[in-house]
Short mmCIF file of N, CA and C in Angstrom, two decimals:
data_model
loop_
_atom_site.label_atom_id
_atom_site.label_comp_id
_atom_site.label_asym_id
_atom_site.label_seq_id
_atom_site.Cartn_x
_atom_site.Cartn_y
_atom_site.Cartn_z
N UNK S 1385 115.46 250.23 84.30
CA UNK S 1385 114.38 250.67 85.24
C UNK S 1385 113.21 249.72 85.19
N UNK S 1386 112.64 249.35 86.34
CA UNK S 1386 111.58 248.46 86.42
C UNK S 1386 110.30 249.17 86.85
N UNK S 1387 109.15 248.65 86.47
CA UNK S 1387 107.83 249.17 86.83
C UNK S 1387 107.04 248.10 87.53
N UNK S 1388 106.41 248.42 88.58
CA UNK S 1388 105.55 247.46 89.30
C UNK S 1388 104.30 247.22 88.55
N UNK S 1389 103.86 245.91 88.47
CA UNK S 1389 102.58 245.55 87.83
C UNK S 1389 101.45 246.03 88.67
N UNK S 1390 101.60 246.04 90.02
CA UNK S 1390 100.52 246.56 90.85
C UNK S 1390 101.12 247.12 92.09
N UNK S 1391 100.31 247.91 92.81
CA UNK S 1391 100.78 248.52 94.04
C UNK S 1391 100.88 247.48 95.12
N UNK S 1392 101.95 247.52 95.85
CA UNK S 1392 102.16 246.60 96.95
C UNK S 1392 102.33 247.37 98.24
N UNK S 1393 101.78 246.86 99.34
CA UNK S 1393 102.06 247.45 100.61
C UNK S 1393 103.56 247.31 100.89
N UNK S 1394 104.10 248.16 101.72
CA UNK S 1394 105.54 248.14 101.98
C UNK S 1394 105.99 246.79 102.65
N UNK S 1395 105.10 246.17 103.35
CA UNK S 1395 105.52 244.96 104.06
C UNK S 1395 105.51 243.72 103.16
N UNK S 1396 105.01 243.78 101.90
CA UNK S 1396 105.04 242.67 100.99
C UNK S 1396 106.40 242.55 100.38
N UNK S 1397 106.74 241.34 100.02
CA UNK S 1397 107.99 241.07 99.34
C UNK S 1397 107.66 241.13 97.80
N UNK S 1398 108.40 241.88 97.06
CA UNK S 1398 108.15 242.04 95.63
C UNK S 1398 109.15 241.22 94.85
N UNK S 1399 108.65 240.32 94.05
CA UNK S 1399 109.51 239.46 93.26
C UNK S 1399 109.78 240.13 91.91
N UNK S 1400 110.88 239.72 91.28
CA UNK S 1400 111.24 240.32 89.96
C UNK S 1400 110.21 240.15 88.90
N UNK S 1401 109.43 239.06 88.92
CA UNK S 1401 108.45 238.85 87.87
C UNK S 1401 107.30 239.80 87.99
N UNK S 1402 107.18 240.58 88.97
CA UNK S 1402 106.12 241.60 89.14
C UNK S 1402 106.53 242.98 88.53
N UNK S 1403 107.62 242.95 87.76
CA UNK S 1403 108.10 244.23 87.21
C UNK S 1403 108.32 244.09 85.71
N UNK S 1404 108.26 245.22 85.03
CA UNK S 1404 108.48 245.26 83.60
C UNK S 1404 109.62 246.27 83.32
N UNK S 1405 110.40 246.05 82.30
CA UNK S 1405 111.40 246.98 81.93
C UNK S 1405 110.94 247.93 80.90
N UNK S 1406 111.64 248.98 80.66
CA UNK S 1406 111.31 249.98 79.63
C UNK S 1406 111.21 249.24 78.26
N UNK S 1407 112.23 248.36 78.02
CA UNK S 1407 112.24 247.64 76.75
C UNK S 1407 110.95 246.83 76.53
N UNK S 1408 110.49 246.17 77.54
CA UNK S 1408 109.24 245.35 77.43
C UNK S 1408 108.01 246.33 77.18
N UNK S 1409 107.93 247.43 77.79
CA UNK S 1409 106.87 248.37 77.53
C UNK S 1409 106.96 248.96 76.16
N UNK S 1410 108.15 249.25 75.72
CA UNK S 1410 108.38 249.72 74.38
C UNK S 1410 107.95 248.67 73.34
N UNK S 1411 108.42 247.47 73.47
CA UNK S 1411 108.05 246.41 72.52
C UNK S 1411 106.53 246.12 72.50
N UNK S 1412 105.94 246.19 73.66
CA UNK S 1412 104.51 245.84 73.76
C UNK S 1412 103.65 246.97 73.21
N UNK S 1413 104.08 248.24 73.22
CA UNK S 1413 103.17 249.37 72.80
C UNK S 1413 103.64 250.12 71.57
N UNK S 1414 104.82 249.87 71.06
CA UNK S 1414 105.35 250.67 69.95
C UNK S 1414 104.42 250.63 68.71
N UNK S 1415 104.05 249.46 68.31
CA UNK S 1415 103.21 249.31 67.10
C UNK S 1415 101.87 249.98 67.26
N UNK S 1416 101.19 249.77 68.43
CA UNK S 1416 99.85 250.36 68.58
C UNK S 1416 99.92 251.87 68.60
N UNK S 1417 100.97 252.44 69.29
CA UNK S 1417 101.11 253.90 69.37
C UNK S 1417 101.43 254.42 67.96
N UNK S 1418 102.34 253.80 67.23
CA UNK S 1418 102.68 254.28 65.84
C UNK S 1418 101.43 254.24 64.96
N UNK S 1419 100.66 253.17 65.01
CA UNK S 1419 99.44 253.06 64.23
C UNK S 1419 98.43 254.09 64.60
N UNK S 1420 98.25 254.37 65.89
CA UNK S 1420 97.40 255.41 66.40
C UNK S 1420 97.78 256.81 65.75
N UNK S 1421 99.05 257.09 65.80
CA UNK S 1421 99.56 258.41 65.29
C UNK S 1421 99.41 258.42 63.77
N UNK S 1422 99.67 257.27 63.10
CA UNK S 1422 99.56 257.21 61.64
C UNK S 1422 98.10 257.53 61.21
N UNK S 1423 97.13 257.10 61.98
CA UNK S 1423 95.71 257.38 61.66
C UNK S 1423 95.42 258.90 61.80
N UNK S 1424 96.19 259.58 62.57
CA UNK S 1424 95.98 261.03 62.67
C UNK S 1424 96.72 261.78 61.57
N UNK S 1425 97.90 261.29 61.18
CA UNK S 1425 98.71 262.12 60.22
C UNK S 1425 98.79 261.48 58.84
N UNK S 1426 98.53 260.22 58.71
CA UNK S 1426 98.49 259.53 57.46
C UNK S 1426 99.86 259.60 56.73
N UNK S 1427 100.94 259.58 57.52
CA UNK S 1427 102.27 259.65 56.99
C UNK S 1427 103.22 258.75 57.82
N UNK S 1428 103.79 257.74 57.21
CA UNK S 1428 104.61 256.79 57.90
C UNK S 1428 105.82 257.43 58.64
N UNK S 1429 106.57 258.25 57.95
CA UNK S 1429 107.81 258.83 58.56
C UNK S 1429 107.45 259.75 59.70
N UNK S 1430 106.38 260.55 59.50
CA UNK S 1430 105.94 261.46 60.60
C UNK S 1430 105.46 260.61 61.81
N UNK S 1431 104.71 259.60 61.54
CA UNK S 1431 104.19 258.79 62.65
C UNK S 1431 105.34 258.09 63.42
N UNK S 1432 106.36 257.67 62.71
CA UNK S 1432 107.48 257.03 63.41
C UNK S 1432 108.27 258.10 64.18
N UNK S 1433 108.41 259.28 63.64
CA UNK S 1433 109.12 260.36 64.36
C UNK S 1433 108.38 260.72 65.60
N UNK S 1434 107.09 260.93 65.55
CA UNK S 1434 106.31 261.29 66.74
C UNK S 1434 106.30 260.16 67.75
N UNK S 1435 106.24 258.92 67.27
CA UNK S 1435 106.22 257.76 68.18
C UNK S 1435 107.56 257.69 68.96
N UNK S 1436 108.67 258.00 68.27
CA UNK S 1436 109.95 258.07 68.96
C UNK S 1436 109.95 259.17 70.04
N UNK S 1437 109.37 260.33 69.73
CA UNK S 1437 109.25 261.42 70.69
C UNK S 1437 108.39 260.95 71.92
N UNK S 1438 107.38 260.21 71.71
CA UNK S 1438 106.55 259.71 72.75
C UNK S 1438 107.34 258.86 73.69
N UNK S 1439 108.13 257.90 73.14
CA UNK S 1439 108.86 256.97 73.95
C UNK S 1439 110.06 257.65 74.65
N UNK S 1440 110.60 258.68 74.00
CA UNK S 1440 111.65 259.46 74.69
C UNK S 1440 111.09 260.09 75.92
N UNK S 1441 109.85 260.71 75.79
CA UNK S 1441 109.22 261.35 76.94
C UNK S 1441 108.88 260.29 77.98
N UNK S 1442 108.45 259.09 77.52
CA UNK S 1442 108.15 258.08 78.49
C UNK S 1442 109.37 257.69 79.27
N UNK S 1443 110.48 257.54 78.53
CA UNK S 1443 111.74 257.20 79.26
C UNK S 1443 112.12 258.22 80.31
N UNK S 1444 111.90 259.49 79.90
CA UNK S 1444 112.26 260.59 80.83
C UNK S 1444 111.37 260.59 82.05
N UNK S 1445 110.10 260.29 81.91
CA UNK S 1445 109.17 260.38 83.07
C UNK S 1445 108.70 259.07 83.59
N UNK S 1446 109.33 257.97 83.20
CA UNK S 1446 108.88 256.65 83.55
C UNK S 1446 108.76 256.40 85.08
N UNK S 1447 109.65 257.05 85.83
CA UNK S 1447 109.58 256.88 87.30
C UNK S 1447 108.36 257.49 87.88
N UNK S 1448 107.64 258.37 87.18
CA UNK S 1448 106.47 258.99 87.72
C UNK S 1448 105.13 258.34 87.30
N UNK S 1449 105.25 257.35 86.40
CA UNK S 1449 104.05 256.72 85.87
C UNK S 1449 103.83 255.38 86.45
N UNK S 1450 102.62 255.16 87.01
CA UNK S 1450 102.22 253.82 87.55
C UNK S 1450 102.03 252.90 86.37
N UNK S 1451 102.44 251.64 86.54
CA UNK S 1451 102.27 250.70 85.43
C UNK S 1451 100.87 250.59 84.87
N UNK S 1452 99.84 250.66 85.73
CA UNK S 1452 98.50 250.52 85.29
C UNK S 1452 98.10 251.65 84.35
N UNK S 1453 98.79 252.82 84.44
CA UNK S 1453 98.45 253.96 83.68
C UNK S 1453 99.36 254.20 82.44
N UNK S 1454 100.32 253.29 82.23
CA UNK S 1454 101.28 253.49 81.17
C UNK S 1454 100.60 253.67 79.79
N UNK S 1455 99.70 252.70 79.44
CA UNK S 1455 99.11 252.68 78.15
C UNK S 1455 98.28 254.00 77.88
N UNK S 1456 97.48 254.41 78.90
CA UNK S 1456 96.75 255.61 78.76
C UNK S 1456 97.67 256.84 78.64
N UNK S 1457 98.76 256.80 79.41
CA UNK S 1457 99.70 257.93 79.38
C UNK S 1457 100.34 257.99 77.93
N UNK S 1458 100.70 256.85 77.37
CA UNK S 1458 101.30 256.80 76.09
C UNK S 1458 100.32 257.35 74.95
N UNK S 1459 99.06 256.96 75.08
CA UNK S 1459 98.06 257.45 74.07
C UNK S 1459 97.87 258.96 74.20
N UNK S 1460 97.85 259.37 75.45
CA UNK S 1460 97.63 260.85 75.64
C UNK S 1460 98.81 261.64 75.19
N UNK S 1461 100.00 261.21 75.43
CA UNK S 1461 101.21 261.95 74.98
C UNK S 1461 101.30 261.86 73.45
N UNK S 1462 100.94 260.67 72.90
CA UNK S 1462 100.95 260.49 71.43
C UNK S 1462 99.99 261.50 70.80
N UNK S 1463 98.85 261.68 71.33
CA UNK S 1463 97.90 262.68 70.79
C UNK S 1463 98.42 264.09 70.85
N UNK S 1464 98.93 264.40 72.04
CA UNK S 1464 99.49 265.77 72.27
C UNK S 1464 100.70 266.05 71.38
N UNK S 1465 101.55 265.05 71.24
CA UNK S 1465 102.73 265.26 70.33
C UNK S 1465 102.31 265.42 68.88
N UNK S 1466 101.26 264.69 68.46
CA UNK S 1466 100.79 264.85 67.09
C UNK S 1466 100.22 266.25 66.87
N UNK S 1467 99.40 266.71 67.84
CA UNK S 1467 98.82 268.01 67.76
C UNK S 1467 99.94 269.10 67.74
N UNK S 1468 100.92 268.94 68.59
CA UNK S 1468 102.00 269.87 68.58
C UNK S 1468 102.73 269.91 67.26
N UNK S 1469 102.94 268.71 66.67
CA UNK S 1469 103.62 268.60 65.41
C UNK S 1469 102.86 269.36 64.33
N UNK S 1470 101.52 269.20 64.31
CA UNK S 1470 100.73 269.86 63.31
C UNK S 1470 100.73 271.35 63.49
N UNK S 1471 100.69 271.79 64.72
CA UNK S 1471 100.77 273.24 65.03
C UNK S 1471 102.10 273.83 64.60
N UNK S 1472 103.14 273.09 64.95
CA UNK S 1472 104.51 273.62 64.66
C UNK S 1472 104.77 273.67 63.18
N UNK S 1473 104.25 272.69 62.45
CA UNK S 1473 104.53 272.59 61.00
C UNK S 1473 103.42 273.22 60.19
N UNK S 1474 102.35 273.66 60.80
CA UNK S 1474 101.22 274.34 60.16
C UNK S 1474 100.61 273.53 59.04
N UNK S 1475 100.48 272.25 59.27
CA UNK S 1475 99.89 271.42 58.28
C UNK S 1475 99.16 270.20 58.92
N UNK S 1476 98.25 269.67 58.25
CA UNK S 1476 97.55 268.47 58.71
C UNK S 1476 98.10 267.25 57.99
N UNK S 1477 98.22 267.28 56.71
CA UNK S 1477 98.70 266.11 56.00
C UNK S 1477 99.10 266.50 54.57
N UNK S 1478 100.23 265.95 54.14
CA UNK S 1478 100.71 266.29 52.79
C UNK S 1478 100.78 265.04 51.88
N UNK S 1479 100.53 263.91 52.48
CA UNK S 1479 100.69 262.70 51.72
C UNK S 1479 99.36 261.88 51.69
N UNK S 1480 99.15 261.22 50.56
CA UNK S 1480 98.00 260.35 50.45
C UNK S 1480 98.31 259.03 51.16
N UNK S 1481 97.29 258.34 51.60
CA UNK S 1481 97.40 257.04 52.17
C UNK S 1481 97.67 256.04 51.05
N UNK S 1482 98.37 254.97 51.33
CA UNK S 1482 98.68 253.96 50.29
C UNK S 1482 97.36 253.50 49.63
N UNK S 1483 96.31 253.37 50.39
CA UNK S 1483 95.04 252.87 49.83
C UNK S 1483 94.49 253.89 48.84
N UNK S 1484 94.78 255.14 49.00
CA UNK S 1484 94.31 256.13 48.08
C UNK S 1484 95.07 256.11 46.75
N UNK S 1485 96.26 255.50 46.79
CA UNK S 1485 97.09 255.42 45.61
C UNK S 1485 96.78 254.22 44.75
N UNK S 1486 95.78 253.52 45.09
CA UNK S 1486 95.31 252.32 44.39
C UNK S 1486 94.95 252.79 43.00
N UNK S 1487 95.44 252.08 41.97
CA UNK S 1487 95.16 252.45 40.60
C UNK S 1487 93.72 252.28 40.19
N UNK S 1488 92.91 251.49 40.96
CA UNK S 1488 91.50 251.29 40.57
C UNK S 1488 90.71 252.54 40.98
N UNK S 1489 91.24 253.43 41.78
CA UNK S 1489 90.52 254.64 42.14
C UNK S 1489 90.62 255.68 41.02
N UNK S 1490 89.55 256.35 40.76
CA UNK S 1490 89.62 257.47 39.79
C UNK S 1490 90.29 258.69 40.43
N UNK S 1491 90.84 259.57 39.68
CA UNK S 1491 91.45 260.75 40.28
C UNK S 1491 90.42 261.58 41.11
N UNK S 1492 89.19 261.69 40.66
CA UNK S 1492 88.20 262.40 41.44
C UNK S 1492 87.93 261.75 42.78
N UNK S 1493 87.85 260.46 42.78
CA UNK S 1493 87.60 259.73 44.03
C UNK S 1493 88.77 259.91 44.98
N UNK S 1494 90.01 259.81 44.44
CA UNK S 1494 91.18 259.94 45.27
C UNK S 1494 91.19 261.36 45.95
N UNK S 1495 90.89 262.38 45.15
CA UNK S 1495 90.82 263.70 45.68
C UNK S 1495 89.74 263.85 46.72
N UNK S 1496 88.60 263.29 46.44
CA UNK S 1496 87.46 263.34 47.47
C UNK S 1496 87.82 262.60 48.76
N UNK S 1497 88.40 261.44 48.63
CA UNK S 1497 88.79 260.64 49.87
C UNK S 1497 89.89 261.37 50.62
N UNK S 1498 90.84 261.99 49.98
CA UNK S 1498 91.85 262.71 50.56
C UNK S 1498 91.33 263.88 51.35
N UNK S 1499 90.36 264.59 50.66
CA UNK S 1499 89.71 265.75 51.35
C UNK S 1499 88.98 265.33 52.58
N UNK S 1500 88.24 264.18 52.55
CA UNK S 1500 87.48 263.69 53.68
C UNK S 1500 88.48 263.36 54.81
N UNK S 1501 89.59 262.69 54.45
CA UNK S 1501 90.54 262.27 55.46
C UNK S 1501 91.14 263.53 56.16
N UNK S 1502 91.43 264.55 55.35
CA UNK S 1502 91.97 265.78 55.96
C UNK S 1502 90.98 266.45 56.91
N UNK S 1503 89.71 266.47 56.54
CA UNK S 1503 88.67 266.97 57.43
C UNK S 1503 88.56 266.21 58.72
N UNK S 1504 88.57 264.89 58.58
CA UNK S 1504 88.48 264.03 59.76
C UNK S 1504 89.68 264.25 60.75
N UNK S 1505 90.91 264.31 60.09
CA UNK S 1505 92.08 264.60 60.91
C UNK S 1505 92.03 265.96 61.60
N UNK S 1506 91.59 266.97 60.87
CA UNK S 1506 91.48 268.32 61.43
C UNK S 1506 90.45 268.32 62.63
N UNK S 1507 89.36 267.57 62.46
CA UNK S 1507 88.34 267.52 63.50
C UNK S 1507 88.92 266.80 64.75
N UNK S 1508 89.58 265.75 64.49
CA UNK S 1508 90.20 264.95 65.62
C UNK S 1508 91.15 265.75 66.42
N UNK S 1509 91.89 266.62 65.72
CA UNK S 1509 92.86 267.53 66.42
C UNK S 1509 92.15 268.54 67.24
N UNK S 1510 90.94 269.05 66.77
CA UNK S 1510 90.19 270.05 67.48
C UNK S 1510 89.58 269.48 68.78
N UNK S 1511 89.29 268.18 68.76
CA UNK S 1511 88.61 267.58 69.91
C UNK S 1511 89.60 267.54 71.11
N UNK S 1512 89.02 267.58 72.35
CA UNK S 1512 89.94 267.41 73.51
C UNK S 1512 90.68 266.06 73.38
N UNK S 1513 91.89 265.95 73.92
CA UNK S 1513 92.65 264.69 73.70
C UNK S 1513 91.92 263.42 74.14
N UNK S 1514 91.23 263.47 75.24
CA UNK S 1514 90.53 262.25 75.66
C UNK S 1514 89.44 261.81 74.74
N UNK S 1515 88.76 262.81 74.10
CA UNK S 1515 87.67 262.47 73.16
C UNK S 1515 88.23 261.93 71.83
N UNK S 1516 89.31 262.59 71.32
CA UNK S 1516 89.84 262.02 70.07
C UNK S 1516 90.49 260.67 70.27
N UNK S 1517 91.09 260.51 71.45
CA UNK S 1517 91.72 259.14 71.74
C UNK S 1517 90.63 258.11 71.80
N UNK S 1518 89.47 258.40 72.48
CA UNK S 1518 88.38 257.47 72.57
C UNK S 1518 87.85 257.11 71.16
N UNK S 1519 87.65 258.09 70.32
CA UNK S 1519 87.14 257.82 68.99
C UNK S 1519 88.10 257.01 68.18
N UNK S 1520 89.40 257.35 68.23
CA UNK S 1520 90.35 256.58 67.45
C UNK S 1520 90.51 255.14 67.94
N UNK S 1521 90.44 254.94 69.28
CA UNK S 1521 90.56 253.64 69.84
C UNK S 1521 89.37 252.79 69.44
N UNK S 1522 88.15 253.35 69.51
CA UNK S 1522 86.95 252.58 69.25
C UNK S 1522 86.69 252.45 67.74
N UNK S 1523 86.62 253.48 67.02
CA UNK S 1523 86.18 253.53 65.68
C UNK S 1523 87.24 253.21 64.68
N UNK S 1524 88.45 253.43 64.98
CA UNK S 1524 89.58 253.20 64.00
C UNK S 1524 90.45 252.03 64.38
N UNK S 1525 90.68 251.82 65.66
CA UNK S 1525 91.51 250.72 66.17
C UNK S 1525 90.60 249.47 66.47
N UNK S 1526 89.32 249.71 66.69
CA UNK S 1526 88.43 248.56 66.95
C UNK S 1526 88.44 248.01 68.38
N UNK S 1527 88.93 248.76 69.32
CA UNK S 1527 88.95 248.32 70.71
C UNK S 1527 87.55 248.28 71.24
N UNK S 1528 87.27 247.37 72.21
CA UNK S 1528 86.02 247.29 72.89
C UNK S 1528 85.98 248.35 74.01
N UNK S 1529 84.74 248.58 74.52
CA UNK S 1529 84.63 249.54 75.60
C UNK S 1529 85.49 249.09 76.81
N UNK S 1530 85.52 247.80 77.08
CA UNK S 1530 86.34 247.32 78.22
C UNK S 1530 87.82 247.58 77.96
N UNK S 1531 88.30 247.34 76.74
CA UNK S 1531 89.70 247.61 76.41
C UNK S 1531 90.05 249.10 76.55
N UNK S 1532 89.14 249.89 76.02
CA UNK S 1532 89.35 251.38 76.10
C UNK S 1532 89.36 251.81 77.58
N UNK S 1533 88.53 251.20 78.34
CA UNK S 1533 88.48 251.48 79.81
C UNK S 1533 89.82 251.21 80.43
N UNK S 1534 90.42 250.10 80.13
CA UNK S 1534 91.75 249.70 80.64
C UNK S 1534 92.81 250.68 80.12
N UNK S 1535 92.79 250.95 78.82
CA UNK S 1535 93.86 251.78 78.20
C UNK S 1535 93.83 253.17 78.82
N UNK S 1536 92.61 253.74 78.91
CA UNK S 1536 92.45 255.16 79.34
C UNK S 1536 92.38 255.30 80.88
N UNK S 1537 92.25 254.17 81.58
CA UNK S 1537 92.18 254.22 82.99
C UNK S 1537 90.90 254.79 83.54
N UNK S 1538 89.78 254.58 82.84
CA UNK S 1538 88.47 255.11 83.26
C UNK S 1538 87.46 253.96 83.25
N UNK S 1539 86.29 254.17 83.88
CA UNK S 1539 85.31 253.09 83.98
C UNK S 1539 84.65 252.85 82.63
N UNK S 1540 84.00 251.71 82.53
CA UNK S 1540 83.23 251.31 81.32
C UNK S 1540 82.15 252.37 81.00
N UNK S 1541 81.40 252.80 82.06
CA UNK S 1541 80.38 253.81 81.82
C UNK S 1541 80.99 255.15 81.38
N UNK S 1542 82.16 255.50 81.95
CA UNK S 1542 82.84 256.72 81.53
C UNK S 1542 83.21 256.67 80.10
N UNK S 1543 83.63 255.50 79.62
CA UNK S 1543 83.96 255.33 78.21
C UNK S 1543 82.74 255.57 77.30
N UNK S 1544 81.60 254.98 77.69
CA UNK S 1544 80.39 255.21 76.93
C UNK S 1544 80.02 256.64 76.90
N UNK S 1545 80.06 257.30 78.01
CA UNK S 1545 79.76 258.72 78.06
C UNK S 1545 80.77 259.58 77.27
N UNK S 1546 82.00 259.25 77.41
CA UNK S 1546 83.04 259.98 76.71
C UNK S 1546 82.87 259.87 75.17
N UNK S 1547 82.58 258.63 74.70
CA UNK S 1547 82.33 258.44 73.29
C UNK S 1547 81.13 259.13 72.78
N UNK S 1548 80.11 259.17 73.60
CA UNK S 1548 78.92 259.91 73.17
C UNK S 1548 79.24 261.38 73.02
N UNK S 1549 79.89 261.97 74.01
CA UNK S 1549 80.25 263.41 73.92
C UNK S 1549 81.17 263.66 72.75
N UNK S 1550 82.15 262.75 72.57
CA UNK S 1550 83.13 262.89 71.48
C UNK S 1550 82.43 262.86 70.11
N UNK S 1551 81.54 261.93 69.97
CA UNK S 1551 80.82 261.83 68.66
C UNK S 1551 79.92 263.09 68.46
N UNK S 1552 79.31 263.59 69.49
CA UNK S 1552 78.45 264.78 69.37
C UNK S 1552 79.35 265.95 68.92
N UNK S 1553 80.48 266.13 69.55
CA UNK S 1553 81.43 267.19 69.22
C UNK S 1553 81.94 266.99 67.78
N UNK S 1554 82.26 265.77 67.43
CA UNK S 1554 82.73 265.51 66.06
C UNK S 1554 81.70 265.93 65.06
N UNK S 1555 80.44 265.56 65.33
CA UNK S 1555 79.37 265.95 64.37
C UNK S 1555 79.21 267.46 64.30
N UNK S 1556 79.31 268.12 65.45
CA UNK S 1556 79.20 269.58 65.45
C UNK S 1556 80.31 270.23 64.65
N UNK S 1557 81.57 269.78 64.86
CA UNK S 1557 82.68 270.32 64.05
C UNK S 1557 82.56 269.99 62.60
N UNK S 1558 82.10 268.78 62.28
CA UNK S 1558 81.91 268.36 60.92
C UNK S 1558 80.88 269.28 60.19
N UNK S 1559 79.82 269.54 60.87
CA UNK S 1559 78.76 270.44 60.31
C UNK S 1559 79.28 271.84 60.09
N UNK S 1560 80.19 272.35 61.01
CA UNK S 1560 80.76 273.70 60.84
C UNK S 1560 81.63 273.67 59.57
N UNK S 1561 82.42 272.63 59.44
CA UNK S 1561 83.33 272.59 58.28
C UNK S 1561 82.50 272.42 56.96
N UNK S 1562 81.43 271.66 57.06
CA UNK S 1562 80.66 271.39 55.84
C UNK S 1562 79.93 272.68 55.36
N UNK S 1563 79.63 273.54 56.27
CA UNK S 1563 78.92 274.81 55.90
C UNK S 1563 79.84 275.88 55.36
N UNK S 1564 81.08 275.61 55.29
CA UNK S 1564 82.05 276.65 54.81
C UNK S 1564 82.05 276.70 53.32
#
């Protein structure tokens, strides 16, 4: 199956180089989607499992997705699949990150870092999908506002506004959790 790089009027001739295959989209996006999910669940096997589910859904619905929206669609589905996984399995995270298993860390520090990571993951899951996606893309993946704009299919100013709201909500949820 091929995807058009851009919309063409019916009277234009469309050459084969203006299309991408499923395999090309998979190869181009697999690592970034898997890493995005890993940052939510902190577990390699779970992130790979969810990533496979994302691409299975993409394959199923590929004919309905415009090429320009593929990356945003993949991130949105990745977020939703991760949230569904956590709800279904009634857990946020059972495994420590490799960095937390560093022998230079004291046991107390490892426990504290793991606790913080679980809180952050729980808050990201509580946020609306577009807000948690924006935070993960900017603050954890290091994408620029322009790159986030392209990935999510929204304007530069909308990204700035979305990140502001997302961070405000993150702080609100963090304060609620801290007061428990």
